[in-house]
PDB file of C-alpha atoms in Angstrom:
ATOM      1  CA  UNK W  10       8.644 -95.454-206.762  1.00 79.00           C
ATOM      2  CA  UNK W  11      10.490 -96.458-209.746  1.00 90.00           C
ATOM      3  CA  UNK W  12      10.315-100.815-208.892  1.00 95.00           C
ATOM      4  CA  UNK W  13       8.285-102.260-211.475  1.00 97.00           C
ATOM      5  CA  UNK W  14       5.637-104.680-210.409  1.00 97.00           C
ATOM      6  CA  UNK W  15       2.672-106.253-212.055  1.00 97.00           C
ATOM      7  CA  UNK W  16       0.012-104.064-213.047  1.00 98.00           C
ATOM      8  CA  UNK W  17      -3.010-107.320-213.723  1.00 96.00           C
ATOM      9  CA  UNK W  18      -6.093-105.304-214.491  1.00 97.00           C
ATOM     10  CA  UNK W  19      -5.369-101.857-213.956  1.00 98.00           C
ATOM     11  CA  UNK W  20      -3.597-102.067-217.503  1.00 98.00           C
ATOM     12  CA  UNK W  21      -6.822-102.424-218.836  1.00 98.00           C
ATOM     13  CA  UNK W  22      -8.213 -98.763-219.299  1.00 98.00           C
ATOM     14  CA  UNK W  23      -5.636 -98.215-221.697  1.00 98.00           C
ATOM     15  CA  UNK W  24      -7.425-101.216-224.174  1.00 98.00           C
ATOM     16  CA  UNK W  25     -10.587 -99.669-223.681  1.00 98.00           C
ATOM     17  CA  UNK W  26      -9.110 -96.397-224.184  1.00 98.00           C
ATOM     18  CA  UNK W  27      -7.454 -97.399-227.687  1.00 98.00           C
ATOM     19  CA  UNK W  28     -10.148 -98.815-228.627  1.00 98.00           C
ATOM     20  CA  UNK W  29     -12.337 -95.669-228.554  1.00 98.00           C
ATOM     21  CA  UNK W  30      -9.587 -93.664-230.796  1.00 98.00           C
ATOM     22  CA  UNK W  31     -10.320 -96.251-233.607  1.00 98.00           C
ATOM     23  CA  UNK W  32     -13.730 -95.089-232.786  1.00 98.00           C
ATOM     24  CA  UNK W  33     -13.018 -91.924-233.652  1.00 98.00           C
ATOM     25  CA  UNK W  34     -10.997 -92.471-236.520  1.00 98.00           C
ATOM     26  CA  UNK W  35     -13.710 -94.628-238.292  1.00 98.00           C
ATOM     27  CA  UNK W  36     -12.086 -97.858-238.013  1.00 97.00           C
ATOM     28  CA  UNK W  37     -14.577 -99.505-235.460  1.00 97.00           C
ATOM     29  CA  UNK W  38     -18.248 -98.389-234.303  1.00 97.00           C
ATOM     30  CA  UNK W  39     -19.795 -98.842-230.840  1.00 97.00           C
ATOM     31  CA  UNK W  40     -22.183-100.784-232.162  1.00 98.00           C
ATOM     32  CA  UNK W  41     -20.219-103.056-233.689  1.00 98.00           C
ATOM     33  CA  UNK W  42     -20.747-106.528-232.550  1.00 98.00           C
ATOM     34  CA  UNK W  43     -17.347-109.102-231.557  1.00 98.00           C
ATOM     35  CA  UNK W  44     -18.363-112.386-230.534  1.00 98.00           C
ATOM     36  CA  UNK W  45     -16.597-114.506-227.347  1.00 98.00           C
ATOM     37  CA  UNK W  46     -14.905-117.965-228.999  1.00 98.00           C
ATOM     38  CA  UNK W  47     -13.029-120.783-227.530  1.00 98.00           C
ATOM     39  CA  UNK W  48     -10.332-119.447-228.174  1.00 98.00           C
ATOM     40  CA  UNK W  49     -10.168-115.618-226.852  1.00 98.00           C
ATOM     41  CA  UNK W  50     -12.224-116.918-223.764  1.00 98.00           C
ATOM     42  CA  UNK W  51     -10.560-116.069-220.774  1.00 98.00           C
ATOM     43  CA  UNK W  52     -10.714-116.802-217.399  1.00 97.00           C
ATOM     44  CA  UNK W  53     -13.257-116.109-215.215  1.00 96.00           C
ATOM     45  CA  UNK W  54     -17.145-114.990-216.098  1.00 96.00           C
ATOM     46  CA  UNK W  55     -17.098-113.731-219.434  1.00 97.00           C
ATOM     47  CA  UNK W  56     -19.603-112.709-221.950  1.00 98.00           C
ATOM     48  CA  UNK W  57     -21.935-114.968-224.097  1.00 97.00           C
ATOM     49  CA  UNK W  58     -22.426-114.764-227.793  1.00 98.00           C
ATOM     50  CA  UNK W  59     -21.746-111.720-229.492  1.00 98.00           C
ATOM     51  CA  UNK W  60     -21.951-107.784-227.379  1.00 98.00           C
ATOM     52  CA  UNK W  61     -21.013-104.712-229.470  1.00 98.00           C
ATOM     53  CA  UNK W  62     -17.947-102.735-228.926  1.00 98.00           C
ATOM     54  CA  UNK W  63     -19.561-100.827-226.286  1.00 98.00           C
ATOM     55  CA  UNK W  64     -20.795-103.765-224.158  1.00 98.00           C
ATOM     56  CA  UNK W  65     -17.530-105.149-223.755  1.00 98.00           C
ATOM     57  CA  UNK W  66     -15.840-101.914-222.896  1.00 98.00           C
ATOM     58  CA  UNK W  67     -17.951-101.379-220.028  1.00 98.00           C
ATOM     59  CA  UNK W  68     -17.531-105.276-218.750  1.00 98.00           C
ATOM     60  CA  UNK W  69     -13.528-104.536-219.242  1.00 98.00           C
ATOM     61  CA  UNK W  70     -13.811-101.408-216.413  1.00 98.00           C
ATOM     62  CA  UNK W  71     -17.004-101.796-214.026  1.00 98.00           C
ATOM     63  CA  UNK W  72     -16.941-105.868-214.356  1.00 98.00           C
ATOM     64  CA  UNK W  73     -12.664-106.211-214.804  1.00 98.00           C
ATOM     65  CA  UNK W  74     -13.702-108.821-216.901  1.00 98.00           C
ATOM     66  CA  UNK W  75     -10.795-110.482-218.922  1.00 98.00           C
ATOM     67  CA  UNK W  76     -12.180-111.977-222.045  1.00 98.00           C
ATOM     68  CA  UNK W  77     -13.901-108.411-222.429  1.00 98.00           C
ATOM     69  CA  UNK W  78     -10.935-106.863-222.428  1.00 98.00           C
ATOM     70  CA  UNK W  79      -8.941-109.687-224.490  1.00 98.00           C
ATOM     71  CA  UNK W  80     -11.278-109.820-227.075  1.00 98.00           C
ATOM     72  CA  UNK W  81     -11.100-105.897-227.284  1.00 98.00           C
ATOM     73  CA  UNK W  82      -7.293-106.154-227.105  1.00 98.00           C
ATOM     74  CA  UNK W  83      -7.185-108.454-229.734  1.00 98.00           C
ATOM     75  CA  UNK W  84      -9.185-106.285-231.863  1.00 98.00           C
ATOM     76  CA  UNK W  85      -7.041-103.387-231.315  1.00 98.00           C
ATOM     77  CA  UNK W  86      -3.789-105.388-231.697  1.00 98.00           C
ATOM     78  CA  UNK W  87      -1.503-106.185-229.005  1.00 98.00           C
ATOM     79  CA  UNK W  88       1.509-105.368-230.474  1.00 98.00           C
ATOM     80  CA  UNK W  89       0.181-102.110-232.033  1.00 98.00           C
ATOM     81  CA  UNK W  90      -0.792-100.815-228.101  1.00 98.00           C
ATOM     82  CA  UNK W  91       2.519-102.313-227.119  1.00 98.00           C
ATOM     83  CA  UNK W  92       4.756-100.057-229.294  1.00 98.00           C
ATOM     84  CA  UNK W  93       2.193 -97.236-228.594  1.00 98.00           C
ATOM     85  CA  UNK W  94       2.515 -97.698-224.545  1.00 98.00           C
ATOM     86  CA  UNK W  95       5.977 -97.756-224.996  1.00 98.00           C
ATOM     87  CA  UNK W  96       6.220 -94.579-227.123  1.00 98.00           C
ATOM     88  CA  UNK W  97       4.631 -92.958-224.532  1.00 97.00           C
ATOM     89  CA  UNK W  98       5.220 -94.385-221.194  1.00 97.00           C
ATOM     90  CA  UNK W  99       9.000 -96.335-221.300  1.00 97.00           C
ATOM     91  CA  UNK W 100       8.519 -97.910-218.152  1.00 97.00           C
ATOM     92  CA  UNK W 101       5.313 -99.623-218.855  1.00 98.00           C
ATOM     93  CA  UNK W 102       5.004-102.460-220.876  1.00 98.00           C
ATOM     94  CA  UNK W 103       1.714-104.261-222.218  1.00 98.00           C
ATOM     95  CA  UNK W 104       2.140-107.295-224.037  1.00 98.00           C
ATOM     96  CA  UNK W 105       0.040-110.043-223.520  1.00 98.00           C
ATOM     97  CA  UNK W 106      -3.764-110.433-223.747  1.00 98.00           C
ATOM     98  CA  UNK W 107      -4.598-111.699-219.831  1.00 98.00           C
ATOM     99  CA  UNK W 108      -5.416-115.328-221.566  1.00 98.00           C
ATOM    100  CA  UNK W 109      -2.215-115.352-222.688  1.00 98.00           C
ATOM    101  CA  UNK W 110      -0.289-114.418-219.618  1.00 97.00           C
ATOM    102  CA  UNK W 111      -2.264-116.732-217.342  1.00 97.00           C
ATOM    103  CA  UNK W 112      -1.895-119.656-219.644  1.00 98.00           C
ATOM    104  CA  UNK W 113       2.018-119.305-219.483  1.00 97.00           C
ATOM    105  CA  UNK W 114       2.194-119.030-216.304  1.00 96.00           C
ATOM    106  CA  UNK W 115       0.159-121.999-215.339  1.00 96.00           C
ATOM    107  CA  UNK W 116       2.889-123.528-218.123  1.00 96.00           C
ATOM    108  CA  UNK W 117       0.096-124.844-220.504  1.00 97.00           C
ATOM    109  CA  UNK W 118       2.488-122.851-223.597  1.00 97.00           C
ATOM    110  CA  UNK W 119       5.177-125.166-224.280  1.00 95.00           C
ATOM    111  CA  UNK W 120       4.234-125.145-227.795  1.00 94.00           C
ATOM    112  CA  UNK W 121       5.555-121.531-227.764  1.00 96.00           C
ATOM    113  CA  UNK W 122       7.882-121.980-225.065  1.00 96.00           C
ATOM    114  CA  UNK W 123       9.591-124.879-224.622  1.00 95.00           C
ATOM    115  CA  UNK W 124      10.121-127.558-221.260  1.00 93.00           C
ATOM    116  CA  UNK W 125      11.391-124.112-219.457  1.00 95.00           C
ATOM    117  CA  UNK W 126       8.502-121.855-219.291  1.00 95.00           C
ATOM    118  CA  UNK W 127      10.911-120.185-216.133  1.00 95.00           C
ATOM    119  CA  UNK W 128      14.000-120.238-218.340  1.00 96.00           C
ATOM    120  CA  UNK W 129      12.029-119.123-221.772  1.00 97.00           C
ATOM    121  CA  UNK W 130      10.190-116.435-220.167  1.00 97.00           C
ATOM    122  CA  UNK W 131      13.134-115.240-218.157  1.00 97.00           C
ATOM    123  CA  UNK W 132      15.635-114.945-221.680  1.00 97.00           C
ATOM    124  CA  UNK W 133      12.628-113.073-223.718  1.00 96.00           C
ATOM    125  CA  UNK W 134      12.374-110.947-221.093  1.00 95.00           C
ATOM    126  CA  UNK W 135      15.697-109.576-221.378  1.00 96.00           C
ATOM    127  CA  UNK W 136      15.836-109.511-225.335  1.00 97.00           C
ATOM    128  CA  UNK W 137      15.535-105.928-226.964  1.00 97.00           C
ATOM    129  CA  UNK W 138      11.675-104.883-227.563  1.00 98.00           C
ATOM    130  CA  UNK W 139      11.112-106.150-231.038  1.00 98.00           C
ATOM    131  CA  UNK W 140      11.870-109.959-229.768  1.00 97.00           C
ATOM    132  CA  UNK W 141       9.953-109.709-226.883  1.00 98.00           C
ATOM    133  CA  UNK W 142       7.034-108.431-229.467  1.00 98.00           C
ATOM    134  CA  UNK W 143       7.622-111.655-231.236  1.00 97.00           C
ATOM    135  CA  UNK W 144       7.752-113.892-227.897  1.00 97.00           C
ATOM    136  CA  UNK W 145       4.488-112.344-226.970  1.00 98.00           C
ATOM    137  CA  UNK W 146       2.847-112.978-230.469  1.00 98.00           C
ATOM    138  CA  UNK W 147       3.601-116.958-230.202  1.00 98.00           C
ATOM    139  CA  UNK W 148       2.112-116.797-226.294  1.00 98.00           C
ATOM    140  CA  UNK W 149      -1.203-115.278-227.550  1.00 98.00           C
ATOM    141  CA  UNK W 150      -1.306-117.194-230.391  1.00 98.00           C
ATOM    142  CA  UNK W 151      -0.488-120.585-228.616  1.00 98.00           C
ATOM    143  CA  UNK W 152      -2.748-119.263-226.096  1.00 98.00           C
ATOM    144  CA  UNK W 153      -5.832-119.363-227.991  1.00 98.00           C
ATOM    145  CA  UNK W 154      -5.507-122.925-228.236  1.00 98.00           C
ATOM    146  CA  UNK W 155      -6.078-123.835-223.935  1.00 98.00           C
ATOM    147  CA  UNK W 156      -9.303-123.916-223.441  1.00 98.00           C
ATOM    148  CA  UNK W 157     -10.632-121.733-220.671  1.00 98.00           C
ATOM    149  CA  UNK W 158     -11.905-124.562-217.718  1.00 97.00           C
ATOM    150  CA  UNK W 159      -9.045-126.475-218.572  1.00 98.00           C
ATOM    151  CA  UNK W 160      -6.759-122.882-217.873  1.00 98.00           C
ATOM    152  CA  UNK W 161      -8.397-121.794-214.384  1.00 97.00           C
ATOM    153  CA  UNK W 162      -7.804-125.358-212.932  1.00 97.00           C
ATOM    154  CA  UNK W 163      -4.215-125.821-214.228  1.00 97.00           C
ATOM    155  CA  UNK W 164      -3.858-122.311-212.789  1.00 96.00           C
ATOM    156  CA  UNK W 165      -5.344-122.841-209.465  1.00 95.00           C
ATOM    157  CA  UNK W 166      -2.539-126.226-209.057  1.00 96.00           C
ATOM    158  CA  UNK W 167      -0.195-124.096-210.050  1.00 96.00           C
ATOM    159  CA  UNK W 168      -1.018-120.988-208.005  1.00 94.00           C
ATOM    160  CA  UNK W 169      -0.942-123.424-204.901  1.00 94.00           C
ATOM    161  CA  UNK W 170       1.586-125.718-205.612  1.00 95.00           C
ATOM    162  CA  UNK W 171       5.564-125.618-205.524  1.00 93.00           C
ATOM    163  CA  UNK W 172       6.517-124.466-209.021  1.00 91.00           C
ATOM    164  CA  UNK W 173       4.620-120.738-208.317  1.00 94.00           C
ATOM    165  CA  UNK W 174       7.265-118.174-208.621  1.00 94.00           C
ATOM    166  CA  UNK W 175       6.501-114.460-208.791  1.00 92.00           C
ATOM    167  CA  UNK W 176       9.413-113.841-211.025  1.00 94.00           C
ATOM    168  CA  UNK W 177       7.079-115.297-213.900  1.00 94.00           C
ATOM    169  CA  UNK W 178       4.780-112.550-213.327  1.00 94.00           C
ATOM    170  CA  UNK W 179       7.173-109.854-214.348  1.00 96.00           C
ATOM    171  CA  UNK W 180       7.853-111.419-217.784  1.00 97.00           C
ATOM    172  CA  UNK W 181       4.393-112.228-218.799  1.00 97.00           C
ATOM    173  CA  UNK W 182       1.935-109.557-216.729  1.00 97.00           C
ATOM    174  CA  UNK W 183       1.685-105.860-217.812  1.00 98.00           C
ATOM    175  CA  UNK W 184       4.175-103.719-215.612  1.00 98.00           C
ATOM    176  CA  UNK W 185       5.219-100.497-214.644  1.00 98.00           C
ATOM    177  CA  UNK W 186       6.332 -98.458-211.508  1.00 98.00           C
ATOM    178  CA  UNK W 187       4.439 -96.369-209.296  1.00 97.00           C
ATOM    179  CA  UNK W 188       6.043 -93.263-210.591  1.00 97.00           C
ATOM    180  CA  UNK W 189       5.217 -93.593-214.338  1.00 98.00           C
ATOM    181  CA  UNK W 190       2.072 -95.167-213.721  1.00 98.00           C
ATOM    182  CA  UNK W 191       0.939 -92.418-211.838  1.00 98.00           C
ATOM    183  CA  UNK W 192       1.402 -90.144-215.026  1.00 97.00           C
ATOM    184  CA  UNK W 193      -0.076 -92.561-217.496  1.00 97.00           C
ATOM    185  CA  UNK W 194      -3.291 -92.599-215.468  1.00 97.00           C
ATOM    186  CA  UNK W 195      -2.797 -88.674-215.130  1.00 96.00           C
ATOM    187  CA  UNK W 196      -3.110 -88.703-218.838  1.00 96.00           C
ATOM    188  CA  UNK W 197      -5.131 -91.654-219.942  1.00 95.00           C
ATOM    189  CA  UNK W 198      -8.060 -90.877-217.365  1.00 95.00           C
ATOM    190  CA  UNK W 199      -8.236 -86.527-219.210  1.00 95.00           C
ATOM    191  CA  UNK W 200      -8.786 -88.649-222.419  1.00 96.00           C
ATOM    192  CA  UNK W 201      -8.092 -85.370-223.929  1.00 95.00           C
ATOM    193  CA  UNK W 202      -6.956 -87.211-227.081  1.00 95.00           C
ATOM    194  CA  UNK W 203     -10.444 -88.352-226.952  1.00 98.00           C
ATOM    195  CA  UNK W 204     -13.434 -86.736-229.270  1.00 98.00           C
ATOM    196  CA  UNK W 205     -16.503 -84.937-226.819  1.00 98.00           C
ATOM    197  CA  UNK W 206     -18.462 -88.099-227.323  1.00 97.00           C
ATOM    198  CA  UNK W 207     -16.018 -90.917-226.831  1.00 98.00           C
ATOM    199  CA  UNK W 208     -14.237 -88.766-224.050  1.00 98.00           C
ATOM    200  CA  UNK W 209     -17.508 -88.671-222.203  1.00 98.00           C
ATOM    201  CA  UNK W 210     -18.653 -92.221-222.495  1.00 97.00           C
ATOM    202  CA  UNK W 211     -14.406 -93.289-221.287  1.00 98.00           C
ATOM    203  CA  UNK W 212     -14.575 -91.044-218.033  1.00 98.00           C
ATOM    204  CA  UNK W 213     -17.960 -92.033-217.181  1.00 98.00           C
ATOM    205  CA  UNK W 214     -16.809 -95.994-217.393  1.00 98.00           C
ATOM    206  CA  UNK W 215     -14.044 -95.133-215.672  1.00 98.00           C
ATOM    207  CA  UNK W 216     -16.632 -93.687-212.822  1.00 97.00           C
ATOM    208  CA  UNK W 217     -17.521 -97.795-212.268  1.00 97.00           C
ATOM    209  CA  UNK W 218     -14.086 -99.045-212.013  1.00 97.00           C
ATOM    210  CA  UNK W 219     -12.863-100.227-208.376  1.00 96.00           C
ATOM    211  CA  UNK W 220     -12.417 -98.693-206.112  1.00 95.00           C
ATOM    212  CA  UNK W 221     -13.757 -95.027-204.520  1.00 94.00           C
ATOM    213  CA  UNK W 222     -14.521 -94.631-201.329  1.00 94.00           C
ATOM    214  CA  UNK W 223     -18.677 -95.265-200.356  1.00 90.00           C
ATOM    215  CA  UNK W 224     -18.813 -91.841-198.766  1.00 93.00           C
ATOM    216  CA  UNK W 225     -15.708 -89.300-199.915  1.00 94.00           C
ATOM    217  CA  UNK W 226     -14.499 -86.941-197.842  1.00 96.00           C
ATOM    218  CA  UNK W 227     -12.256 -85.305-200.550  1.00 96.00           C
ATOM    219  CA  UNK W 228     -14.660 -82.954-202.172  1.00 96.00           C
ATOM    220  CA  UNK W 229     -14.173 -84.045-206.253  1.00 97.00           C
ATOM    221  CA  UNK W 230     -15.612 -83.364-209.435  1.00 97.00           C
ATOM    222  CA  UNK W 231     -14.715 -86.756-210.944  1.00 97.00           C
ATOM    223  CA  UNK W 232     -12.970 -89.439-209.648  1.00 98.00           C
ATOM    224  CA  UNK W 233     -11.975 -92.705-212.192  1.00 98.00           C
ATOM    225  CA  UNK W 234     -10.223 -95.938-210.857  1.00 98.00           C
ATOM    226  CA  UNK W 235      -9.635 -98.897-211.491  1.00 98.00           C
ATOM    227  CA  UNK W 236      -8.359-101.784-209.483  1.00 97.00           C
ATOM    228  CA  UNK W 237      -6.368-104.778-210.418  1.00 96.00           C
ATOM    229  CA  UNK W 238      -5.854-108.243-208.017  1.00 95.00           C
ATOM    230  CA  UNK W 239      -4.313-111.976-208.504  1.00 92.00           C
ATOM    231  CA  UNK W 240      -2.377-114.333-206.271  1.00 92.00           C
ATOM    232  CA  UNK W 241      -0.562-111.999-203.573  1.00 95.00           C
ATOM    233  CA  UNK W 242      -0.722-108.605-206.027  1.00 96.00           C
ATOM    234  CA  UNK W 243      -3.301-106.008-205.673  1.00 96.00           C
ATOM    235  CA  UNK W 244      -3.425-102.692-207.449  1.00 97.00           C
ATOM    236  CA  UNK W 245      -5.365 -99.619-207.213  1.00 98.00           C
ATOM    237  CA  UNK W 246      -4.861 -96.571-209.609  1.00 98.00           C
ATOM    238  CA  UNK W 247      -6.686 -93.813-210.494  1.00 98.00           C
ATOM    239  CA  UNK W 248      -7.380 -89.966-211.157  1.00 98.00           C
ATOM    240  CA  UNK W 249      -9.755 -87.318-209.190  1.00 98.00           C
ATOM    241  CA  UNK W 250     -10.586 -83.590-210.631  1.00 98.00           C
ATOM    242  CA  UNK W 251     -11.019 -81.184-207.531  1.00 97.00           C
ATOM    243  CA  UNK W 252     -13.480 -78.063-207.833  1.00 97.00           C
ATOM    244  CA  UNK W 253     -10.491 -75.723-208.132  1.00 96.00           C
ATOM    245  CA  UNK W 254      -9.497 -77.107-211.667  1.00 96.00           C
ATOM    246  CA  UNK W 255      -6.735 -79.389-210.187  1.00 97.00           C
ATOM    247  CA  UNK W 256      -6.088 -83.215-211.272  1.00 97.00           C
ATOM    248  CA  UNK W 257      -4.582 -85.754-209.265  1.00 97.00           C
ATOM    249  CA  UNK W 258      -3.521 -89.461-209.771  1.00 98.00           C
ATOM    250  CA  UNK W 259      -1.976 -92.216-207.598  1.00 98.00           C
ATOM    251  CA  UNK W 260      -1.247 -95.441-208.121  1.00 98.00           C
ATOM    252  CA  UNK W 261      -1.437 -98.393-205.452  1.00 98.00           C
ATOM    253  CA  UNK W 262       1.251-101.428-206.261  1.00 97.00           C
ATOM    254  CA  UNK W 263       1.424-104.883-204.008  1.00 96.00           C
ATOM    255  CA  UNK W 264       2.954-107.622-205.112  1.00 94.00           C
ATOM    256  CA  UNK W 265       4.320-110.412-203.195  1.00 90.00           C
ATOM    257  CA  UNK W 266       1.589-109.785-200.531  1.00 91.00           C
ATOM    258  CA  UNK W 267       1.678-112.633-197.534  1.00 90.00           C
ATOM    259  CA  UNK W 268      -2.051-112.848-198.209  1.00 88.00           C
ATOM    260  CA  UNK W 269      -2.541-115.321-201.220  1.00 87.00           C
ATOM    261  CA  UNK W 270      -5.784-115.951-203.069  1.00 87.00           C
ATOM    262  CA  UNK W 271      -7.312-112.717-205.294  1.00 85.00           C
ATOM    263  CA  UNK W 272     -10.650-113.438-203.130  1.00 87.00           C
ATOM    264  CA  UNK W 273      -8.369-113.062-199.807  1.00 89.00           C
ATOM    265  CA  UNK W 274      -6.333-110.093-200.993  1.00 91.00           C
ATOM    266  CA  UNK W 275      -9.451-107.896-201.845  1.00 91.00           C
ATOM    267  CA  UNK W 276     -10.632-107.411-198.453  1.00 92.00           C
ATOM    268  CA  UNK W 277      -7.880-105.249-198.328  1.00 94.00           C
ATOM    269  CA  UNK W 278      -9.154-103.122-200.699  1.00 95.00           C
ATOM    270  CA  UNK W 279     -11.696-100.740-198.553  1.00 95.00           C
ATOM    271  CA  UNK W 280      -9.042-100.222-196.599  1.00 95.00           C
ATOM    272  CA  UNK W 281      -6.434 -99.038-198.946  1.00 97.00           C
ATOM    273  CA  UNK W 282      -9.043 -96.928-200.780  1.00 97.00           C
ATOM    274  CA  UNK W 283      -9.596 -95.284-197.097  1.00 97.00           C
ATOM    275  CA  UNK W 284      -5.659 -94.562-196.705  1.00 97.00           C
ATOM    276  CA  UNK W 285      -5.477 -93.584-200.444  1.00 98.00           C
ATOM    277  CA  UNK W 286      -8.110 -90.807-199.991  1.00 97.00           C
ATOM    278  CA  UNK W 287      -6.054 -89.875-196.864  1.00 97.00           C
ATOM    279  CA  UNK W 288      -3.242 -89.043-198.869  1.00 97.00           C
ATOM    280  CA  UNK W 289      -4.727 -87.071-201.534  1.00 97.00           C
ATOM    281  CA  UNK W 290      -6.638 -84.606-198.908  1.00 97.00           C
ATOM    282  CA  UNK W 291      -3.233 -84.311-197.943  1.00 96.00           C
ATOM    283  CA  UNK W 292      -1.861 -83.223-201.002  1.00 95.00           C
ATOM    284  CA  UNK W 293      -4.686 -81.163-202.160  1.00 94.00           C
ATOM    285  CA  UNK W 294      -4.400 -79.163-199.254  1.00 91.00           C
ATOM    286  CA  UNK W 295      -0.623 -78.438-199.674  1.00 71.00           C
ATOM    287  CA  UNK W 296       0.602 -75.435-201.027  1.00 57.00           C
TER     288      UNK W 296
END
């Protein structure tokens, strides 16, 4: 319950949902159009030319696509949500855009980093919160200098080869535990802080994330999720409203999984969704 393990995407309603309080406030428009560069491509398919703010919100959830989400991250700022998370949640940090974390692990930041990404990473990971602010600003800004191709196959080697350690991915991915998670997804999901408008248009993205079941048994009124995967990690979270006014969350965390590849370690995810919805007809039917 209170391990922390590597979140990968299911930090990334919490861009999308930042990014839709600068909505409110005036500072950004739904409309407004952010193009995809060189450098805040990430891996992966991604988004041609230029797609207004709402566009890439809606990749970042139904699609989990990461230069969505990066280039909405970067728009936000990633230190400002970092110090924001952190306010708010203690356990759970956000840091990196996913171009960034990627790109140090597959050891393509030396500019930032040094010969040691292990050693680097390992020190900034222990320094107090403003220097691991700092640490993360060099990674994203070194980071926008790997091109994308040149990152998924210098990945991949890595991913397969003998230098892969998971320790790397608790210094450069987003984490939290399984207990606090559950209660930022709890809150996030109600979007409460959220004006009519903007809270509508969140929870109904949230509607296309992975994973629900195809045909529920637990009789909901809404039900948001989203999933996250990588090499050996795969994470479901979410939030259901039942008719009777109650909310629920729950939060799925495997790292270190004996199955490897993200393509491999998906076919799990049916499964899990199928024991998760177990679990929460359980508890709605406790007393």
């Amino acid at each position: 319950m209170d391990a922390v393990f590597p979140l990968a995407s299911a930090f990334k309603p919490l861009v999308v949902r930042g990014i839709l309080r600068d909505v409110d406030a005036g500072r950004l428009k739904l409309t407004k159009k952010l193009a995809t560069t060189e450098a805040n491509r990430s891996i992966e398919s991604y988004p041609k030319g230029s797609n207004d703010v709402r566009e890439l919100a809606r990749r970042a959830i139904a699609l989990s696509d990461n230069t969505a989400s990066d280039i909405l991250h970067l728009a936000y700022g990633p230190e400002r949500l970092a110090r924001e998370v952190r306010a708010k949640w203690p356990c759970t940090a956000i840091l990196n855009t996913t171009k960034a974390w990627w790109a140090a692990q597959a050891g393509l930041l030396g500019t930032a980093l040094g010969p040691d990404t292990l050693g680097a990473l390992r020190t900034a990971a222990a320094a107090p919160f403003d220097e691991r602010l700092r640490t993360a600003a060099r990674l994203i800004a070194a980071s926008q200098r790997v091109r994308a191709p040149v990152l998924e196959q210098t990945l991949d080697d890595y991913f397969h080869g003998p230098t892969y350690t998971p320790e790397l991915e608790l210094y450069v991915q987003p984490t939290s535990t399984a207990r606090e998670f559950t209660q930022v997804s709890l809150q996030a999901y109600s979007a409460t802080d959220l004006k009519p408008a903007t809270r509508a248009a969140f929870r109904s993205m949230m509607q296309t994330g992975c994973c629900r079941p195809k045909t529920p048994r637990l009789a909901t009124t809404y039900w948001g999720a989203k999933a996250g995967s990588g090499w050996r990690i795969l994470t479901l979270t979410g939030a259901v409203d039942l008719p009777d006014g109650r909310s629920m969350a729950y939060t799925y965390l495997n790292d270190q999984s004996t199955v490897t590849d993200a393509e491999d370690i998906e076919l799990q995810i049916r499964p899990v969704v199928t024991w998760i919805e177990t679990q929460l007809i359980t508890l709605a039917g406790a007393p």
